[in-house]
Amino acid sequence: REDYLAKVPGYPSLEDRLAFQDRRMEAICSISEQMIISYAYSDLNGKKQELSSRIEDAFRVSVKEDFQEWPYDEKSYFPFRPHELGKALAEKLFVRGGKIRGSVSSLETFQTCPYRYFLEKGLGLNNTSGYPGVDPALLGRLRHKVMEDLGKNGFTDDEEVLKTEINSLFSAIREVFPNDTSLPLKQRVIEDIMRQRVLMAVALEQGSFHQEESERPIETEIPVKPYPFAFKGIVDRIDVSQDYYRIIDYKSSAHKFTTREFHEGKLLQLMTYAWVSQNIISGKRPFGVYYFGLNVQKGKDNLKDDPQVQYRKNNRLQGRNFEQTSDESLAQSELVAGKTKSADFFTFEEGMNELLGIYANISEAILSGDIPVKTGNCDFCAFQPICRKESAKEDDEEDDDGTD
């Protein structure tokens, strides 16, 4: 190599380059009162590495002293320290105008993982996947838009109406993602899924209920201490009968309303919307709240059932009835899984009393400043690269074992 460099016009020799390096090292050592040199403590085989002799020599020339090795504290385990903000900082981050503002789903996020709530609502980080095209979230919003648009004019089993709606939406998507070659396949998949879901929506209107409101904006305040919650949101759908109303929330994936998760504060949205809707639908009682999944669940096949009956069983709306009735025109048990065991049943009034207690507990928890990482719902969270979920999981497992 040096033979080659010697042929380059004006290129300094090895001796000149080393002399220049020594002068620079001496200058660096002489201009600072204190100098810290960091380098890899060991190589890939675990062998300790020493400081370069040329650096040591330059240091001795300038300072007339030897380097002092930095005290190296080696630990086999660093204990996991939960994230904490403190009450004062939590109040600055989450309280605006004397209220905790946001959406009901954001508080469900807090109950699921307080650390994610802090990142989104405290720091304002965006929980997006960064997917460079038509991602599952966009396809979910598209299915939601289909149900919204078709419901405004009354659901119909005319497939041409559905195809026209989906063609219009995908035409707009192609303008944004003209190079996405998967769009034709995705459109066919969406058509197949929504064909069945629209038929389910048509069947729902064969009973006593019919759609009264679609995409209804709401705004309300939950009066709890230490700070009330101020919410804005949109109710996907409100159906009414002669005496009752029911809340339906469209979901891209399968959701169930379980008593346990409601008690844990992870299912607040439907109950809150039912409470707010009392001011929208006057003179009627809430009959129930339900999730309408905009996907297809196969379930277990039963050769004795008609395929359409089997489909309805596997893809019923999931939720909770507040009234115990034998009137099938109201309950629609073939289409709606709203009945519960007697031990799990609660009336709307009982549910509201518990809901206010849950909101009060959440308000106190947010203002405490504790924002621990909770694992179990991390698969689609975009904050995984900055989250110490594995450390939190190990710490939880040690606590479960009774060890420190």
Coordinates of C-alpha atoms in Angstrom, one line a residue, residues 204-383:
L204 CA -80.5 -6.2 11.9
E205 CA -83.2 -3.9 10.6
Q206 CA -85.7 -6.7 10.3
G207 CA -86.5 -6.5 14.0
S208 CA -87.9 -3.8 16.2
F209 CA -84.8 -1.5 15.9
H210 CA -83.8 0.7 13.0
Q211 CA -80.9 3.1 12.5
E212 CA -81.6 6.6 13.8
E213 CA -78.2 8.2 14.0
S214 CA -74.9 7.6 12.1
E215 CA -71.5 9.2 12.9
R216 CA -73.1 11.4 15.6
P217 CA -70.5 13.8 17.1
I218 CA -70.7 14.1 20.9
E219 CA -69.1 16.2 23.6
T220 CA -69.4 15.7 27.3
E221 CA -67.8 16.0 30.7
I222 CA -67.4 13.3 33.4
P223 CA -67.6 15.1 36.8
V224 CA -65.0 13.3 38.8
K225 CA -62.1 14.3 41.1
P226 CA -59.3 15.4 41.3
Y227 CA -60.0 16.6 37.7
P228 CA -63.0 16.0 35.5
F229 CA -62.7 14.4 32.0
A230 CA -63.7 16.4 28.9
F231 CA -64.5 14.2 25.9
K232 CA -65.1 14.6 22.3
G233 CA -66.0 11.6 20.1
I234 CA -68.2 10.1 17.4
V235 CA -70.9 7.5 18.0
D236 CA -70.9 5.2 15.0
R237 CA -74.5 4.2 15.1
I238 CA -77.6 4.7 17.3
D239 CA -80.6 2.4 16.6
V240 CA -84.1 3.0 18.1
S241 CA -87.2 1.1 18.7
Q242 CA -90.5 2.2 20.2
D243 CA -89.2 2.2 23.7
Y244 CA -85.4 1.7 23.5
Y245 CA -82.2 2.7 21.9
R246 CA -79.0 0.7 21.4
I247 CA -75.4 1.7 20.7
I248 CA -73.4 0.0 17.9
D249 CA -69.7 0.6 17.5
Y250 CA -67.9 -0.6 14.3
K251 CA -64.6 -2.3 14.8
S252 CA -62.1 -3.5 12.2
S253 CA -61.2 -6.5 14.3
A254 CA -63.1 -8.9 16.6
H255 CA -64.1 -7.4 20.0
K256 CA -66.0 -8.8 22.9
F257 CA -67.6 -7.0 25.8
T258 CA -66.6 -8.9 28.9
T259 CA -67.6 -8.1 32.5
R260 CA -64.0 -8.5 33.7
E261 CA -62.5 -6.0 31.2
F262 CA -65.3 -3.5 32.0
H263 CA -64.5 -3.8 35.7
E264 CA -60.8 -3.2 34.8
G265 CA -61.7 0.0 32.9
K266 CA -60.6 -1.3 29.5
L267 CA -64.1 -1.1 28.0
L268 CA -65.3 2.4 28.6
Q269 CA -66.4 3.6 25.2
L270 CA -69.7 1.8 24.7
M271 CA -71.0 2.5 28.2
T272 CA -70.0 6.2 27.9
Y273 CA -71.7 6.6 24.6
A274 CA -74.8 4.9 26.0
W275 CA -74.8 7.4 28.8
V276 CA -74.3 10.5 26.6
S277 CA -76.9 9.3 24.1
Q278 CA -79.6 9.7 26.7
N279 CA -79.5 13.4 25.8
I280 CA -79.7 12.6 22.1
I281 CA -82.5 10.1 22.2
S282 CA -85.0 11.4 24.6
G283 CA -87.9 9.4 26.1
K284 CA -86.2 6.0 25.5
R285 CA -84.3 3.6 27.6
P286 CA -80.9 2.1 26.7
F287 CA -81.4 -1.6 25.6
G288 CA -77.8 -2.5 25.0
V289 CA -74.3 -1.7 23.7
Y290 CA -72.6 -3.8 21.0
Y291 CA -69.4 -4.1 18.8
F292 CA -70.1 -4.7 15.1
G293 CA -66.9 -6.4 13.8
L294 CA -66.1 -5.5 10.2
N295 CA -64.2 -8.7 9.5
V296 CA -65.1 -12.3 9.2
Q297 CA -64.8 -14.9 11.9
K298 CA -64.9 -18.5 10.8
G299 CA -65.5 -20.3 14.1
K300 CA -66.3 -24.0 14.3
D301 CA -68.1 -25.5 11.4
N302 CA -71.3 -27.4 12.1
L303 CA -72.5 -29.5 9.2
K304 CA -76.0 -29.6 10.6
D305 CA -76.4 -25.8 10.2
D306 CA -77.2 -23.9 7.0
P307 CA -74.0 -22.0 6.0
Q308 CA -75.8 -18.6 6.4
V309 CA -77.0 -19.6 9.8
Q310 CA -73.5 -20.8 10.7
Y311 CA -72.0 -17.5 9.5
R312 CA -74.4 -15.5 11.6
K313 CA -73.5 -17.5 14.7
N314 CA -69.8 -16.9 14.2
N315 CA -70.2 -13.2 13.4
R316 CA -72.9 -11.9 15.7
L317 CA -72.6 -8.5 17.3
Q318 CA -70.8 -8.8 20.6
G319 CA -72.0 -6.7 23.6
R320 CA -74.3 -6.4 26.6
N321 CA -78.1 -6.2 27.0
F322 CA -79.4 -4.1 29.8
E323 CA -82.8 -5.6 29.6
Q324 CA -83.8 -9.2 30.1
T325 CA -86.5 -10.0 27.6
S326 CA -87.9 -12.9 25.7
D327 CA -89.0 -10.6 22.8
E328 CA -86.8 -11.7 19.9
S329 CA -87.6 -8.7 17.8
L330 CA -85.7 -6.7 20.4
A331 CA -83.0 -9.2 21.5
Q332 CA -82.3 -10.6 18.0
S333 CA -80.2 -13.3 19.6
E334 CA -79.5 -14.9 16.2
L335 CA -77.6 -11.7 15.2
V336 CA -76.6 -10.2 18.6
A337 CA -74.7 -11.9 21.4
G338 CA -75.9 -9.7 24.2
K339 CA -77.2 -12.0 26.8
T340 CA -75.1 -12.9 29.8
K341 CA -75.1 -15.2 32.8
S342 CA -77.2 -14.1 35.7
A343 CA -74.1 -13.5 37.8
D344 CA -72.6 -11.2 35.2
F345 CA -75.8 -9.3 34.3
F346 CA -76.1 -5.6 35.4
T347 CA -78.7 -3.0 34.5
F348 CA -77.8 0.3 32.8
E349 CA -78.1 2.2 36.1
E350 CA -75.8 -0.3 37.9
G351 CA -73.3 0.0 35.0
M352 CA -73.3 3.8 35.1
N353 CA -72.6 3.8 38.9
E354 CA -69.6 1.6 38.3
L355 CA -68.5 3.6 35.3
L356 CA -68.3 6.8 37.3
G357 CA -66.2 5.0 39.9
I358 CA -63.8 3.7 37.2
Y359 CA -63.4 7.2 35.8
A360 CA -62.6 8.6 39.3
N361 CA -60.0 5.9 39.8
I362 CA -58.4 6.7 36.4
S363 CA -58.3 10.4 37.2
E364 CA -56.4 9.7 40.4
A365 CA -54.1 7.2 38.6
I366 CA -53.2 9.7 35.9
L367 CA -52.5 12.5 38.3
S368 CA -50.3 10.2 40.5
G369 CA -47.6 10.3 37.8
D370 CA -47.1 6.5 37.7
I371 CA -46.7 5.4 34.1
P372 CA -45.6 1.8 34.2
V373 CA -45.1 -0.4 31.1
K374 CA -47.8 -3.0 30.9
T375 CA -47.3 -5.9 28.5
G376 CA -49.8 -8.1 26.7
N377 CA -51.1 -5.7 24.0
C378 CA -47.8 -4.8 22.3
D379 CA -48.1 -6.5 18.9
F380 CA -49.3 -3.5 17.0
C381 CA -47.8 -0.7 19.1
A382 CA -45.4 1.5 17.2
F383 CA -43.5 2.4 20.4

